[in-house]
PDB file of C-alpha atoms in Angstrom:
ATOM      1  CA  MET A   1      -5.315 -10.935  -7.481  1.00  0.00           C
ATOM      2  CA  LEU A   2      -9.110  -9.686  -8.119  1.00  0.00           C
ATOM      3  CA  PRO A   3      -9.604  -5.990  -8.131  1.00  0.00           C
ATOM      4  CA  GLU A   4     -12.286  -6.515  -5.552  1.00  0.00           C
ATOM      5  CA  THR A   5      -9.669  -8.053  -3.148  1.00  0.00           C
ATOM      6  CA  ILE A   6      -7.445  -5.049  -3.214  1.00  0.00           C
ATOM      7  CA  PRO A   7      -8.495  -2.804  -0.258  1.00  0.00           C
ATOM      8  CA  HIS A   8      -9.233   0.898  -1.198  1.00  0.00           C
ATOM      9  CA  ARG A   9      -8.163   0.502  -5.164  1.00  0.00           C
ATOM     10  CA  ALA A  10      -7.228   4.329  -5.333  1.00  0.00           C
ATOM     11  CA  GLU A  11      -5.330   4.609  -1.897  1.00  0.00           C
ATOM     12  CA  THR A  12      -3.578   1.282  -2.204  1.00  0.00           C
ATOM     13  CA  LEU A  13      -2.231   2.772  -5.607  1.00  0.00           C
ATOM     14  CA  GLN A  14      -1.029   6.096  -4.044  1.00  0.00           C
ATOM     15  CA  VAL A  15       0.653   4.278  -1.286  1.00  0.00           C
ATOM     16  CA  LEU A  16       2.592   2.196  -4.261  1.00  0.00           C
ATOM     17  CA  ARG A  17       3.343   5.180  -5.954  1.00  0.00           C
ATOM     18  CA  PHE A  18       5.190   6.775  -2.708  1.00  0.00           C
ATOM     19  CA  ILE A  19       6.508   3.282  -1.540  1.00  0.00           C
ATOM     20  CA  ALA A  20       8.794   3.230  -4.573  1.00  0.00           C
ATOM     21  CA  ARG A  21      10.679   6.497  -3.588  1.00  0.00           C
ATOM     22  CA  GLU A  22      10.945   5.838   0.302  1.00  0.00           C
ATOM     23  CA  PRO A  23      10.079   2.987   2.601  1.00  0.00           C
ATOM     24  CA  MET A  24       7.029   2.396   4.668  1.00  0.00           C
ATOM     25  CA  LEU A  25       7.742   2.158   8.316  1.00  0.00           C
ATOM     26  CA  MET A  26       5.970  -0.394  10.681  1.00  0.00           C
ATOM     27  CA  LEU A  27       5.552   0.621  14.528  1.00  0.00           C
ATOM     28  CA  SER A  28       5.102  -2.515  15.974  1.00  0.00           C
ATOM     29  CA  GLY A  29       2.457  -3.382  18.653  1.00  0.00           C
ATOM     30  CA  ASP A  30       2.106  -6.898  20.270  1.00  0.00           C
ATOM     31  CA  ASP A  31       3.162  -9.786  18.731  1.00  0.00           C
ATOM     32  CA  GLU A  32      -0.349 -10.447  17.046  1.00  0.00           C
ATOM     33  CA  GLY A  33       0.324  -7.358  15.271  1.00  0.00           C
ATOM     34  CA  TYR A  34      -2.872  -5.451  17.117  1.00  0.00           C
ATOM     35  CA  GLY A  35      -1.535  -2.010  17.654  1.00  0.00           C
ATOM     36  CA  SER A  36       1.051  -1.855  15.161  1.00  0.00           C
ATOM     37  CA  ARG A  37       1.112   1.381  13.005  1.00  0.00           C
ATOM     38  CA  TRP A  38       2.342   1.989   9.338  1.00  0.00           C
ATOM     39  CA  THR A  39       3.304   4.771   8.218  1.00  0.00           C
ATOM     40  CA  LEU A  40       4.708   6.580   4.826  1.00  0.00           C
ATOM     41  CA  GLY A  41       6.026  10.105   4.520  1.00  0.00           C
ATOM     42  CA  GLY A  42       4.704  11.052   8.071  1.00  0.00           C
ATOM     43  CA  GLN A  43       1.393   9.648   7.085  1.00  0.00           C
ATOM     44  CA  GLN A  44      -0.538   6.685   8.611  1.00  0.00           C
ATOM     45  CA  ILE A  45      -1.324   4.198   6.261  1.00  0.00           C
ATOM     46  CA  GLN A  46      -4.602   2.149   6.785  1.00  0.00           C
ATOM     47  CA  PRO A  47      -4.074  -1.179   8.121  1.00  0.00           C
ATOM     48  CA  ALA A  48      -6.060  -3.053   5.971  1.00  0.00           C
ATOM     49  CA  ILE A  49      -4.052  -1.933   3.044  1.00  0.00           C
ATOM     50  CA  ALA A  50      -0.487  -2.614   4.564  1.00  0.00           C
ATOM     51  CA  ARG A  51      -1.489  -5.862   6.118  1.00  0.00           C
ATOM     52  CA  TYR A  52      -2.445  -6.858   2.176  1.00  0.00           C
ATOM     53  CA  LEU A  53       0.548  -5.812   0.786  1.00  0.00           C
ATOM     54  CA  MET A  54       2.624  -7.488   3.313  1.00  0.00           C
ATOM     55  CA  GLU A  55       0.486 -10.886   3.055  1.00  0.00           C
ATOM     56  CA  SER A  56       0.530 -10.686  -0.530  1.00  0.00           C
ATOM     57  CA  GLY A  57       4.641 -10.452  -0.609  1.00  0.00           C
ATOM     58  CA  PHE A  58       4.041  -6.889  -2.359  1.00  0.00           C
ATOM     59  CA  ILE A  59       6.288  -5.299   0.326  1.00  0.00           C
ATOM     60  CA  ALA A  60       8.837  -6.928   2.465  1.00  0.00           C
ATOM     61  CA  GLU A  61      11.188  -5.797   5.565  1.00  0.00           C
ATOM     62  CA  THR A  62      14.721  -4.537   4.662  1.00  0.00           C
ATOM     63  CA  GLY A  63      15.756  -3.533   8.084  1.00  0.00           C
ATOM     64  CA  ARG A  64      14.907  -1.060  10.859  1.00  0.00           C
ATOM     65  CA  THR A  65      15.546   2.240  11.637  1.00  0.00           C
ATOM     66  CA  GLU A  66      17.589   3.691  14.735  1.00  0.00           C
ATOM     67  CA  PHE A  67      14.591   3.795  16.803  1.00  0.00           C
ATOM     68  CA  GLY A  68      13.313   0.281  15.865  1.00  0.00           C
ATOM     69  CA  ALA A  69      10.932   0.704  13.340  1.00  0.00           C
ATOM     70  CA  ARG A  70      10.703  -1.868  10.792  1.00  0.00           C
ATOM     71  CA  LYS A  71      11.637  -0.447   7.353  1.00  0.00           C
ATOM     72  CA  LEU A  72       9.223  -2.073   4.448  1.00  0.00           C
ATOM     73  CA  THR A  73       9.972  -1.457   0.875  1.00  0.00           C
ATOM     74  CA  LEU A  74       8.945  -3.136  -2.566  1.00  0.00           C
ATOM     75  CA  THR A  75       9.453  -6.533  -3.596  1.00  0.00           C
ATOM     76  CA  PRO A  76       9.926  -7.425  -7.274  1.00  0.00           C
ATOM     77  CA  SER A  77       6.573  -8.456  -7.396  1.00  0.00           C
ATOM     78  CA  GLY A  78       5.755  -5.475  -5.716  1.00  0.00           C
ATOM     79  CA  ASP A  79       7.280  -3.735  -8.522  1.00  0.00           C
ATOM     80  CA  LEU A  80       4.981  -5.673 -11.046  1.00  0.00           C
ATOM     81  CA  PHE A  81       1.887  -4.901  -9.022  1.00  0.00           C
ATOM     82  CA  ARG A  82       2.584  -1.006  -8.889  1.00  0.00           C
ATOM     83  CA  GLU A  83       3.381  -0.670 -12.593  1.00  0.00           C
ATOM     84  CA  LYS A  84       0.297  -2.985 -13.569  1.00  0.00           C
ATOM     85  CA  GLY A  85      -1.587  -0.761 -11.088  1.00  0.00           C
ATOM     86  CA  LEU A  86      -0.419   2.463 -12.662  1.00  0.00           C
ATOM     87  CA  LEU A  87      -1.285   1.258 -16.329  1.00  0.00           C
ATOM     88  CA  TRP A  88      -4.738   0.309 -14.760  1.00  0.00           C
ATOM     89  CA  TRP A  89      -5.211   3.782 -13.673  1.00  0.00           C
ATOM     90  CA  ALA A  90      -4.490   5.598 -16.755  1.00  0.00           C
ATOM     91  CA  SER A  91      -6.765   3.214 -18.723  1.00  0.00           C
ATOM     92  CA  LEU A  92      -9.685   4.758 -16.409  1.00  0.00           C
ATOM     93  CA  SER A  93     -11.817   7.671 -17.516  1.00  0.00           C
ATOM     94  CA  LEU A  94     -12.132  10.570 -15.588  1.00  0.00           C
ATOM     95  CA  PHE A  95     -15.654   9.483 -14.152  1.00  0.00           C
ATOM     96  CA  GLN A  96     -14.057   5.549 -13.543  1.00  0.00           C
ATOM     97  CA  LYS A  97     -11.670   7.091 -11.165  1.00  0.00           C
ATOM     98  CA  ILE A  98     -13.950   9.339  -9.359  1.00  0.00           C
ATOM     99  CA  ARG A  99     -16.004   6.073  -9.282  1.00  0.00           C
ATOM    100  CA  VAL A 100     -13.053   3.981  -7.893  1.00  0.00           C
ATOM    101  CA  THR A 101     -11.957   6.791  -5.339  1.00  0.00           C
ATOM    102  CA  LEU A 102     -15.181   7.363  -3.664  1.00  0.00           C
ATOM    103  CA  LEU A 103     -16.488   3.816  -3.711  1.00  0.00           C
ATOM    104  CA  GLY A 104     -13.263   1.785  -3.862  1.00  0.00           C
TER     105      GLY A 104
END
């Protein structure tokens, strides 16, 4: 994946950090995904990030909650993507981290 195709890179990396500890929940809307919401630790995830992770095969459904929400966790390729992202983030200078955080 090219860095330019990753939506909101700093925020995507933050989601990857948290999803390693607990599953993301998808509250389904209609069949086309309209109205769907994704949450992680009670915080809503931007649809662009959730869809990117799903369409890239970095997260997959592992079951449902008792209320019918879909549980999504990292796939093996998602684990590798997260590790590469953490290494990339650690290699950035403070100025670069601020730039990526503010500008994507």
